[in-house]
PDB file of N, CA and C in Angstrom:
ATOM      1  N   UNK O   1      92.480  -5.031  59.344  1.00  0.00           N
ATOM      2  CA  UNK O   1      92.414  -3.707  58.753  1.00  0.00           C
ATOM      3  C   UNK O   1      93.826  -3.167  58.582  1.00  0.00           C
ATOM      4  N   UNK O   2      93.982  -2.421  57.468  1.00  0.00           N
ATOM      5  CA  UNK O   2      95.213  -1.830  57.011  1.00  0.00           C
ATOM      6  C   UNK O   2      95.105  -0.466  57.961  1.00  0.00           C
ATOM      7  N   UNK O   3      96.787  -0.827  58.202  1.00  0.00           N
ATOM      8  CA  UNK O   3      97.197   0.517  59.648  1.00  0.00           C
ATOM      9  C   UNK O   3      98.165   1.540  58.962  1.00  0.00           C
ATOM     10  N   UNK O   4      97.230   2.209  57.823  1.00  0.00           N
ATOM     11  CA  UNK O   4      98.129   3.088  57.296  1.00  0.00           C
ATOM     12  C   UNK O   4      97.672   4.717  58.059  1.00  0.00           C
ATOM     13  N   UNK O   5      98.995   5.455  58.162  1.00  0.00           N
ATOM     14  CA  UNK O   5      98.490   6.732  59.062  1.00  0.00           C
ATOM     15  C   UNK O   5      97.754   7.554  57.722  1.00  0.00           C
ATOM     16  N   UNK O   6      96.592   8.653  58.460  1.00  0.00           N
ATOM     17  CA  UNK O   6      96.283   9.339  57.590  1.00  0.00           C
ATOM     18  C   UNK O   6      97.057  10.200  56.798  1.00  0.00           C
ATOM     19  N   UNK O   7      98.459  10.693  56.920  1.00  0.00           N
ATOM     20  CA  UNK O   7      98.768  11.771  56.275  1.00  0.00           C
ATOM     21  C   UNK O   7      99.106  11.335  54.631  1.00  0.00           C
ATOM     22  N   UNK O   8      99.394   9.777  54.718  1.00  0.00           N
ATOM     23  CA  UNK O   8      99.176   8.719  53.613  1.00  0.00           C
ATOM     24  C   UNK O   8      98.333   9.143  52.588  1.00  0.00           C
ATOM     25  N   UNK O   9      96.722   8.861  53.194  1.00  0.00           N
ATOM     26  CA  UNK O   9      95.724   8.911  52.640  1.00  0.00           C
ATOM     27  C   UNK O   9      95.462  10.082  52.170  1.00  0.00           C
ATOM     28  N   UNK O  10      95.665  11.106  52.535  1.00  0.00           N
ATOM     29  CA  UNK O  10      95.737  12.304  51.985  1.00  0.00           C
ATOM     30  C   UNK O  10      96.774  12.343  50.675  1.00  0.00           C
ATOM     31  N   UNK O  11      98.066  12.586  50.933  1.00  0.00           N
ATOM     32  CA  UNK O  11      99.163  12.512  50.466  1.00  0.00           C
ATOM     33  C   UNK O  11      98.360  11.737  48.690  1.00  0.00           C
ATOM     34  N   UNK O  12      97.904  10.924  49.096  1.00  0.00           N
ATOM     35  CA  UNK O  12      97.680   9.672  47.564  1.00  0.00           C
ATOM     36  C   UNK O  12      96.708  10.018  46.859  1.00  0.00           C
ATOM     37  N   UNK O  13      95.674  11.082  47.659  1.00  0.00           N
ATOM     38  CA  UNK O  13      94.392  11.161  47.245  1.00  0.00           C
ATOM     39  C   UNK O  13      94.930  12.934  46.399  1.00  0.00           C
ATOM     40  N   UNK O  14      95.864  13.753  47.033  1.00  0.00           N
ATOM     41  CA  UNK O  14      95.878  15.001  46.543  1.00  0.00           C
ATOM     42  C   UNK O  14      97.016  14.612  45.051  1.00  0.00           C
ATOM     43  N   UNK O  15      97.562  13.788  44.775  1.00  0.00           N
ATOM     44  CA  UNK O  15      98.400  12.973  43.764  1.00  0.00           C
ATOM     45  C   UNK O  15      96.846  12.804  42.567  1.00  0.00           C
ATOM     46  N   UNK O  16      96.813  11.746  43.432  1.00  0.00           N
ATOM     47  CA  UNK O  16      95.386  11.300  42.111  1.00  0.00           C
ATOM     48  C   UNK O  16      94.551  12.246  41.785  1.00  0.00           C
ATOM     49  N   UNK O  17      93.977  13.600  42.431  1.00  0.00           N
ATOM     50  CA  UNK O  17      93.591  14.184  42.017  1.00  0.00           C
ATOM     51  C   UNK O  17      94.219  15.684  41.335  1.00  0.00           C
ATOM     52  N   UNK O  18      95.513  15.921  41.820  1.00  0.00           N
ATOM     53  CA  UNK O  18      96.426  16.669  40.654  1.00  0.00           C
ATOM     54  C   UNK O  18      96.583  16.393  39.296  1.00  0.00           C
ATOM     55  N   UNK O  19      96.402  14.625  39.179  1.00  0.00           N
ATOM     56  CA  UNK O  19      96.684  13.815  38.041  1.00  0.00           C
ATOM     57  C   UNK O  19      95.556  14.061  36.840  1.00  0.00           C
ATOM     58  N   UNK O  20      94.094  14.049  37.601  1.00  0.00           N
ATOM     59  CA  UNK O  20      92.815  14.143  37.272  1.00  0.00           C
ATOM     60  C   UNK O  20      93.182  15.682  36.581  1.00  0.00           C
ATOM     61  N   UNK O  21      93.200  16.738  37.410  1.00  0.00           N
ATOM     62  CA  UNK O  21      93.498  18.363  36.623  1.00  0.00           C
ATOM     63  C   UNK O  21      94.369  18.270  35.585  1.00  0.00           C
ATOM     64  N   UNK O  22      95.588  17.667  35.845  1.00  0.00           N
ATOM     65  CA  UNK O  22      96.264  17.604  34.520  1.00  0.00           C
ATOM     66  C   UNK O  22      96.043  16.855  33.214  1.00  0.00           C
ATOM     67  N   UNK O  23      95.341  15.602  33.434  1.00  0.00           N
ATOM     68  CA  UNK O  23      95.319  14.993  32.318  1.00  0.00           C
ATOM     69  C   UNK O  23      93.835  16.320  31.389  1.00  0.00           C
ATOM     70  N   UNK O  24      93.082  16.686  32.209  1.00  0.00           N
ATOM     71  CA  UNK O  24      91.859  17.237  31.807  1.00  0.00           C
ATOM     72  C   UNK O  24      92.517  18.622  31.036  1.00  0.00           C
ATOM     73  N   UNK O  25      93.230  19.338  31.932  1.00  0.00           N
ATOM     74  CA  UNK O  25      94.270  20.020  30.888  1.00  0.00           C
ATOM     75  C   UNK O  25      94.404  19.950  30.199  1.00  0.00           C
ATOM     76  N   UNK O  26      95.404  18.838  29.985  1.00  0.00           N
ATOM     77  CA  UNK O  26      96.207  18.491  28.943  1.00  0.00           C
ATOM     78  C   UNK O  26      95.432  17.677  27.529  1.00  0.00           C
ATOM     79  N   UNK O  27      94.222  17.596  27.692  1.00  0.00           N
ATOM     80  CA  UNK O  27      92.707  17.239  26.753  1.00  0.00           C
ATOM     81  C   UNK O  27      92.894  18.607  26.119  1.00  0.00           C
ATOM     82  N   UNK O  28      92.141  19.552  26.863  1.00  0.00           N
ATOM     83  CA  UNK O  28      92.151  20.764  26.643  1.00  0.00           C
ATOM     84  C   UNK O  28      93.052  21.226  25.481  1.00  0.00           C
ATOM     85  N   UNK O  29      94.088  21.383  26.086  1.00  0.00           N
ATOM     86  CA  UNK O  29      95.273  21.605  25.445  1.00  0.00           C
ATOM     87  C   UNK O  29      95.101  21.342  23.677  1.00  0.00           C
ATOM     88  N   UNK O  30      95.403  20.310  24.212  1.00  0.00           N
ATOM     89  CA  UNK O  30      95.625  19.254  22.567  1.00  0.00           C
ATOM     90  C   UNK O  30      94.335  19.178  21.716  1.00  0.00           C
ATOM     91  N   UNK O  31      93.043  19.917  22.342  1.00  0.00           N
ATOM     92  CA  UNK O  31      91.750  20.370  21.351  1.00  0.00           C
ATOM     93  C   UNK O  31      92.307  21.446  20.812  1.00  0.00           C
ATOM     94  N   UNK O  32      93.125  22.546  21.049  1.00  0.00           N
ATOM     95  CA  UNK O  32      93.207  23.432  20.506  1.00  0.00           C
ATOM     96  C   UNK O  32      94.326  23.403  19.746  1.00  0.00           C
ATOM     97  N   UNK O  33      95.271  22.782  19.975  1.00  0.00           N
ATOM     98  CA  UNK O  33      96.484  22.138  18.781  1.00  0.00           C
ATOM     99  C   UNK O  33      95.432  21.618  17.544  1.00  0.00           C
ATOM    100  N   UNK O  34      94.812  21.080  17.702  1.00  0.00           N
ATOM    101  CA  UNK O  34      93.930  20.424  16.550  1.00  0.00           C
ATOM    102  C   UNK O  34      92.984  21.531  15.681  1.00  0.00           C
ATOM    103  N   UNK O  35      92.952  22.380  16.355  1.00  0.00           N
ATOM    104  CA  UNK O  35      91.795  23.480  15.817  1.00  0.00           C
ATOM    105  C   UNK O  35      92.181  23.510  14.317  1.00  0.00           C
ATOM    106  N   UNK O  36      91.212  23.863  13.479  1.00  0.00           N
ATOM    107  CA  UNK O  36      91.885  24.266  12.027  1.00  0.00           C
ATOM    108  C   UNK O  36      92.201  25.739  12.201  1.00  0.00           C
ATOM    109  N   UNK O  37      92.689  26.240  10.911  1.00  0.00           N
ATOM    110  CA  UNK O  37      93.183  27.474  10.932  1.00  0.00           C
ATOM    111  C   UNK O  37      92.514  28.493   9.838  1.00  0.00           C
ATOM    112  N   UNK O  38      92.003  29.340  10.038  1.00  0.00           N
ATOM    113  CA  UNK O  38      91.132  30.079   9.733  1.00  0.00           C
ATOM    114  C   UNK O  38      91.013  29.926   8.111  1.00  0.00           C
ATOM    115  N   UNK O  39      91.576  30.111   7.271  1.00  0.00           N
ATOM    116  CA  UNK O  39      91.284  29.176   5.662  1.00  0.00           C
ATOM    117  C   UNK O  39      91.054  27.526   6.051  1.00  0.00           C
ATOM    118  N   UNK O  40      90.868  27.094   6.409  1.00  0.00           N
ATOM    119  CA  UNK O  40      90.784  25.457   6.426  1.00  0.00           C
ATOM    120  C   UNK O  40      89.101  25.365   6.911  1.00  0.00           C
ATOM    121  N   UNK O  41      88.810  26.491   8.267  1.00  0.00           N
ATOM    122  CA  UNK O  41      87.205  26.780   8.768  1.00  0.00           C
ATOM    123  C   UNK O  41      86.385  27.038   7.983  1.00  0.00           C
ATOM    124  N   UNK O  42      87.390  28.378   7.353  1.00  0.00           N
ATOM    125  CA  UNK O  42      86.220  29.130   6.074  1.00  0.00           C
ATOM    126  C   UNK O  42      85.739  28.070   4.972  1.00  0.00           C
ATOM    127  N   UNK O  43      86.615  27.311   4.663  1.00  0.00           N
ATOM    128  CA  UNK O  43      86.549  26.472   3.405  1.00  0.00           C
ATOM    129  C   UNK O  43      85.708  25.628   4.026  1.00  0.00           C
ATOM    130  N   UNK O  44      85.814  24.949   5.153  1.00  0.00           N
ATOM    131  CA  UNK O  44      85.096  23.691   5.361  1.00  0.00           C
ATOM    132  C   UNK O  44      83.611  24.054   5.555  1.00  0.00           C
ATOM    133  N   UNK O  45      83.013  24.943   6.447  1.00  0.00           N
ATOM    134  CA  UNK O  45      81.940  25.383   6.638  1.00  0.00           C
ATOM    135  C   UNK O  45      81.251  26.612   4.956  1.00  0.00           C
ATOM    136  N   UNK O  46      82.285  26.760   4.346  1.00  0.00           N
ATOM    137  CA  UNK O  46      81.691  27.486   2.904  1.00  0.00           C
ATOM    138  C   UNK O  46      81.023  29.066   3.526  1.00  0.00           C
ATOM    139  N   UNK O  47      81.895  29.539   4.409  1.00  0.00           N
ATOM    140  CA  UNK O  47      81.439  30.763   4.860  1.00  0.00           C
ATOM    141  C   UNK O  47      82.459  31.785   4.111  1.00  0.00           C
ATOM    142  N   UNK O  48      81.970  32.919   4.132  1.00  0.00           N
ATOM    143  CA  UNK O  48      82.596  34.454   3.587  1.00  0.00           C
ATOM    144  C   UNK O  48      83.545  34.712   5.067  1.00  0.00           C
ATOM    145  N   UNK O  49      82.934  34.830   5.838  1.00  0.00           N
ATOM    146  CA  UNK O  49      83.196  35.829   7.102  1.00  0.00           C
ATOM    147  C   UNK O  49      83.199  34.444   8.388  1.00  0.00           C
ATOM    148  N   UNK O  50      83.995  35.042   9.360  1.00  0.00           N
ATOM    149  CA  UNK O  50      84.295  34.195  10.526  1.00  0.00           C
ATOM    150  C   UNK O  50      82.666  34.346  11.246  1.00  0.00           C
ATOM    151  N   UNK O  51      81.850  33.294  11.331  1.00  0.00           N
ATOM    152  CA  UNK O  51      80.619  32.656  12.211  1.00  0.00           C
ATOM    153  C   UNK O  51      80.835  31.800  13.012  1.00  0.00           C
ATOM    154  N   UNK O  52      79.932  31.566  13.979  1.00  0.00           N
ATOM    155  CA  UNK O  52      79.749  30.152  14.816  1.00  0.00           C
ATOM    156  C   UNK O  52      79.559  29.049  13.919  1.00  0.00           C
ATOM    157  N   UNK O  53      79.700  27.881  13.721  1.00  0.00           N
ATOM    158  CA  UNK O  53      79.770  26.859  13.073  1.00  0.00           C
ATOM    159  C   UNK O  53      78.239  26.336  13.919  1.00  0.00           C
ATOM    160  N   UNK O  54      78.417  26.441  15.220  1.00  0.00           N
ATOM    161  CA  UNK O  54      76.871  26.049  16.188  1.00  0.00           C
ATOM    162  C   UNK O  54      75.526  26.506  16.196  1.00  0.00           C
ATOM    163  N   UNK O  55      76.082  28.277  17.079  1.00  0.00           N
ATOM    164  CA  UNK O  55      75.048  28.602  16.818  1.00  0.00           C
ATOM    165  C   UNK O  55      74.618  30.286  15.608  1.00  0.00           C
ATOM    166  N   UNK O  56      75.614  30.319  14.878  1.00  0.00           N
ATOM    167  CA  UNK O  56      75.769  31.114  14.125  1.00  0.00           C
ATOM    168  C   UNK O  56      75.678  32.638  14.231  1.00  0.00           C
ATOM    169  N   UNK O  57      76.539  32.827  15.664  1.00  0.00           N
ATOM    170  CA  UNK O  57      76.633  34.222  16.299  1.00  0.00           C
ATOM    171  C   UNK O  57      78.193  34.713  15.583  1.00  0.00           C
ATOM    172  N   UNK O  58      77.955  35.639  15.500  1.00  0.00           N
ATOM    173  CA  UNK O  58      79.715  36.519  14.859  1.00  0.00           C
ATOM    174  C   UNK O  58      79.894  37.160  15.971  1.00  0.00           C
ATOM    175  N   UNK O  59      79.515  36.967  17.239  1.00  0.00           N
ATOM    176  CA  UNK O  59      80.692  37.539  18.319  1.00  0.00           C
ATOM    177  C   UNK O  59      81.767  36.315  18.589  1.00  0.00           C
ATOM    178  N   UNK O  60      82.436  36.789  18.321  1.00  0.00           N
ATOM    179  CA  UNK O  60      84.411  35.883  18.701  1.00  0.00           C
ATOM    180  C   UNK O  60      84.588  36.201  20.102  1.00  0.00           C
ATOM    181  N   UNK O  61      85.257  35.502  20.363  1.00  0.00           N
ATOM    182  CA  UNK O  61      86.302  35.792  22.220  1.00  0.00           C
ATOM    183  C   UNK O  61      87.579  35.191  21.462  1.00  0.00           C
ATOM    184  N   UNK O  62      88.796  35.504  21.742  1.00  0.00           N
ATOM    185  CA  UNK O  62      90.105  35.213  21.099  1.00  0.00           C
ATOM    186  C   UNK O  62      90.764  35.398  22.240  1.00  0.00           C
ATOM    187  N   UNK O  63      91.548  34.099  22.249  1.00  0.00           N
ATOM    188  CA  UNK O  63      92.660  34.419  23.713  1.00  0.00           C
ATOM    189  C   UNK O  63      94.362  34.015  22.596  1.00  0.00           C
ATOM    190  N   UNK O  64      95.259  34.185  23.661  1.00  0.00           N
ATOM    191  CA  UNK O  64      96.126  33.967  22.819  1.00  0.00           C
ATOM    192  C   UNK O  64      96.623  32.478  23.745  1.00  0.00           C
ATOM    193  N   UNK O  65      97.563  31.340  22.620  1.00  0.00           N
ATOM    194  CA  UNK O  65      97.705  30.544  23.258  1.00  0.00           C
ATOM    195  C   UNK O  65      98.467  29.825  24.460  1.00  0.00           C
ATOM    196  N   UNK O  66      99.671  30.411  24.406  1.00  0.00           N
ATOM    197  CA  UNK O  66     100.606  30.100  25.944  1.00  0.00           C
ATOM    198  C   UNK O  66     100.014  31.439  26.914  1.00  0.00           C
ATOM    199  N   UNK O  67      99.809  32.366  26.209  1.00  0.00           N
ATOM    200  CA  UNK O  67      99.753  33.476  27.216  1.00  0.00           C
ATOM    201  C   UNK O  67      99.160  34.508  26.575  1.00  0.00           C
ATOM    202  N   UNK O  68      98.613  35.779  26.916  1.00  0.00           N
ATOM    203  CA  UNK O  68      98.127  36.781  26.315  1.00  0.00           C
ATOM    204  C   UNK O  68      98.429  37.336  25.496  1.00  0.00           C
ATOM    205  N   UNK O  69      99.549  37.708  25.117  1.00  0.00           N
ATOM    206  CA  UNK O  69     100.130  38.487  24.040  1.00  0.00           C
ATOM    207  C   UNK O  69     100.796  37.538  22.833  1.00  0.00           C
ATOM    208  N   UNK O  70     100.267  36.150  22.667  1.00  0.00           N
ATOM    209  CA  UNK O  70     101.213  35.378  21.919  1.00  0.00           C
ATOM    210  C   UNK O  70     100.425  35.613  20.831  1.00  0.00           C
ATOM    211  N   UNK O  71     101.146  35.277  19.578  1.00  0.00           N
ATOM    212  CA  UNK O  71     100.637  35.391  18.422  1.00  0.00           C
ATOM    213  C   UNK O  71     100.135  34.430  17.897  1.00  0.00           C
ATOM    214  N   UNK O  72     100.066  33.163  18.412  1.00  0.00           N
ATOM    215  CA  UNK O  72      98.989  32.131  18.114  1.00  0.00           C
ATOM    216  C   UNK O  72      98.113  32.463  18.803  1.00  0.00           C
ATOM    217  N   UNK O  73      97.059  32.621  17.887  1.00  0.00           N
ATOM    218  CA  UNK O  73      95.340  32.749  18.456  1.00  0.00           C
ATOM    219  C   UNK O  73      94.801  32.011  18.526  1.00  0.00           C
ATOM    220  N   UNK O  74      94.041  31.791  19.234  1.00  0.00           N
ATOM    221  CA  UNK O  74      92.416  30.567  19.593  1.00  0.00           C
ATOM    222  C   UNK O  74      91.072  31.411  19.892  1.00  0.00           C
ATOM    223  N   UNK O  75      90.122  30.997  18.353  1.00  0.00           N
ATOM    224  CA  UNK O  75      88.866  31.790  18.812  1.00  0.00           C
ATOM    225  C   UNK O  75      87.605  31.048  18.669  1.00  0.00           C
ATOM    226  N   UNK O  76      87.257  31.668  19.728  1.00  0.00           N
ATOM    227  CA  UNK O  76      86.141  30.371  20.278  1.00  0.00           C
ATOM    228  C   UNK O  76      84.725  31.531  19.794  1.00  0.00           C
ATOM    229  N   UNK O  77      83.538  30.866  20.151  1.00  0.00           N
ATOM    230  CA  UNK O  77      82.460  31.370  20.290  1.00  0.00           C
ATOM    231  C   UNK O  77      81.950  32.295  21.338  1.00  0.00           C
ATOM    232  N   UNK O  78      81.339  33.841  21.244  1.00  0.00           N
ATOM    233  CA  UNK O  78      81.475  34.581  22.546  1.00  0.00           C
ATOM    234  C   UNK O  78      80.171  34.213  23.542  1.00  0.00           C
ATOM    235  N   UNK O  79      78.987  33.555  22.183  1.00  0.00           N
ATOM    236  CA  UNK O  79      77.136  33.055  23.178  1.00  0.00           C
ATOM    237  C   UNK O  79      77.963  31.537  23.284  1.00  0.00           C
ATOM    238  N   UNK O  80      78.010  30.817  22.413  1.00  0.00           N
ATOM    239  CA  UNK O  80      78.384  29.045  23.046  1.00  0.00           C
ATOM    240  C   UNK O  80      79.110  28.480  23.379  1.00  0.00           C
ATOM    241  N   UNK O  81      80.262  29.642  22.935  1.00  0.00           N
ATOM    242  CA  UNK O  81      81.919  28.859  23.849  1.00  0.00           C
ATOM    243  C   UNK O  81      82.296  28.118  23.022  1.00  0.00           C
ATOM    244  N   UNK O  82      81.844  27.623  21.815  1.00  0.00           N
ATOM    245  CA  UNK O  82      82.549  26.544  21.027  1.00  0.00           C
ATOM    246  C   UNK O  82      83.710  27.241  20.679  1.00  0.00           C
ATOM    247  N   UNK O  83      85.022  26.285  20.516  1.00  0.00           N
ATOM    248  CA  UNK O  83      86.040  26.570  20.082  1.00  0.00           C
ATOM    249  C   UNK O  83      85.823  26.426  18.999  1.00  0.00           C
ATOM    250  N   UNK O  84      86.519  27.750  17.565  1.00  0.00           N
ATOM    251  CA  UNK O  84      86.468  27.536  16.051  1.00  0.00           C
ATOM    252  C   UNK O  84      87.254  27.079  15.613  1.00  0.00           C
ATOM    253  N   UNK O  85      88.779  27.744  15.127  1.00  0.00           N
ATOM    254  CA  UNK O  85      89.517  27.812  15.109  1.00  0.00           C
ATOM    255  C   UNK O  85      90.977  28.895  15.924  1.00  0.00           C
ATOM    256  N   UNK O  86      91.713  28.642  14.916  1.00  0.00           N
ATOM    257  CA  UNK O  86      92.955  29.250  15.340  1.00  0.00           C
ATOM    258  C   UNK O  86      94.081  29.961  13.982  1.00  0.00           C
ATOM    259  N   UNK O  87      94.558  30.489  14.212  1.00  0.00           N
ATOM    260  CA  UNK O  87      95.282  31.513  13.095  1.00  0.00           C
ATOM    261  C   UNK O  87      96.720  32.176  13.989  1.00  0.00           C
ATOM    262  N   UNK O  88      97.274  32.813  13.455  1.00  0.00           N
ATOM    263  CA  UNK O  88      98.892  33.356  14.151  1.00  0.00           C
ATOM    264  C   UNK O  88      98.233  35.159  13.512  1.00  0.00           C
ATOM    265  N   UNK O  89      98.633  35.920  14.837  1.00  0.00           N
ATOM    266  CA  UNK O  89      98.656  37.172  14.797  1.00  0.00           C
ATOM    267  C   UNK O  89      99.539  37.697  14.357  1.00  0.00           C
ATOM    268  N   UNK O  90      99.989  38.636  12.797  1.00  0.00           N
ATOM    269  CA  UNK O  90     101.198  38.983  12.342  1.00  0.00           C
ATOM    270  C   UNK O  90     102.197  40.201  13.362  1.00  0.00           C
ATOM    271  N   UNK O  91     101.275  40.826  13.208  1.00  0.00           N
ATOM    272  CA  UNK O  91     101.370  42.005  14.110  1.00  0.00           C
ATOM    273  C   UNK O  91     102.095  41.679  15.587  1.00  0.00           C
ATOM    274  N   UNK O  92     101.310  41.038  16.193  1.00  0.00           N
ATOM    275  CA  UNK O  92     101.974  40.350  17.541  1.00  0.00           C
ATOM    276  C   UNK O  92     103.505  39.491  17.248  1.00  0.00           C
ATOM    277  N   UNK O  93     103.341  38.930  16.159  1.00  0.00           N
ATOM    278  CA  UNK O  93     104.527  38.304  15.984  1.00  0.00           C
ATOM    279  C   UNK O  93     105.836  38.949  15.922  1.00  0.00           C
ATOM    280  N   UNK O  94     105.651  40.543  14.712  1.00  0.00           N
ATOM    281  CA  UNK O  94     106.459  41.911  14.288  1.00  0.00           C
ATOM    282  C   UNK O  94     107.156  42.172  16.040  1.00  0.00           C
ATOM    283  N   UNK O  95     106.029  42.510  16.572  1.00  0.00           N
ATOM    284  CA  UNK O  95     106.329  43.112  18.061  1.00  0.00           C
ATOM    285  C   UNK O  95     107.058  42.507  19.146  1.00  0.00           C
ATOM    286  N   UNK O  96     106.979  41.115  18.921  1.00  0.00           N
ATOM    287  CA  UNK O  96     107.848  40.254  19.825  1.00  0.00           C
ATOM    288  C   UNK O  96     109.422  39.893  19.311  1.00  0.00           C
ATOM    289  N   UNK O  97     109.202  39.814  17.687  1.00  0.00           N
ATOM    290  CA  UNK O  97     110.533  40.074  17.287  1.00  0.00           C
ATOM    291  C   UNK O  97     111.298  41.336  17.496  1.00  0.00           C
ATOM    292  N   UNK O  98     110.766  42.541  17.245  1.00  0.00           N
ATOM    293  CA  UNK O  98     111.383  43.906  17.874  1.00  0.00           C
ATOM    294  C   UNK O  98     111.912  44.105  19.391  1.00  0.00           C
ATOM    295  N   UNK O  99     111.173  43.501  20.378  1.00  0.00           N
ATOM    296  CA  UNK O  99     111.443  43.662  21.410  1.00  0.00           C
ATOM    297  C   UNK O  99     112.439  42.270  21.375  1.00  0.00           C
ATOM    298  N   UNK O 100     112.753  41.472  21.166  1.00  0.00           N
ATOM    299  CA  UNK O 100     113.399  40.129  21.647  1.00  0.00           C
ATOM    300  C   UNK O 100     114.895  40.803  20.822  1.00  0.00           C
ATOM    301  N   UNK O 101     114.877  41.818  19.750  1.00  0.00           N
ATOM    302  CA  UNK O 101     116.372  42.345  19.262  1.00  0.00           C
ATOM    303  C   UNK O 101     116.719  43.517  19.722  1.00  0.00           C
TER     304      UNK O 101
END
């Protein structure tokens, strides 16, 4: 039998499973890099107005993407959670340039 001490086994197991959160992240992530952008949705699905593509609810949830106030948007579905697309907030953009001069 292998005489490795436990703090080892720990040590390898909290690694592999940091690894597990990040790669699942980083999935995450890169679904929403891919999102189309709100003319590319409308066109593809042949809708007027922003809908669920799933289950055809018009409540949105919109987060922004590094952080709350960023002006890249991501809007998902508010009943199924599906992610739709994504679009850039002008307004948010105006405001971060004002404050950053």
């Amino acid at each position: 039998m292998l005489n490795i001490p436990l703090p080892i086994y720990v040590a390898f197991f909290f690694f592999l499973g940091s690894m597990l959160l990040l790669e699942l992240h980083m999935r995450y992530r890169r679904k929403q890099e891919s999102l189309p952008l709100l003319d590319e949705f409308l066109s593809n699905h042949a809708l007027q107005k922003p809908v669920c593509s799933e289950c055809g609810s018009e409540h949105m949830h919109e987060i922004g993407f590094l952080h709350s106030d960023d002006p890249k948007r991501i809007v998902s579905c508010g009943q199924c959670k599906t992610l739709l697309y994504r679009y850039e907030c002008t307004e948010l953009a105006a405001k971060e340039a004002q404050e950053a001069a």
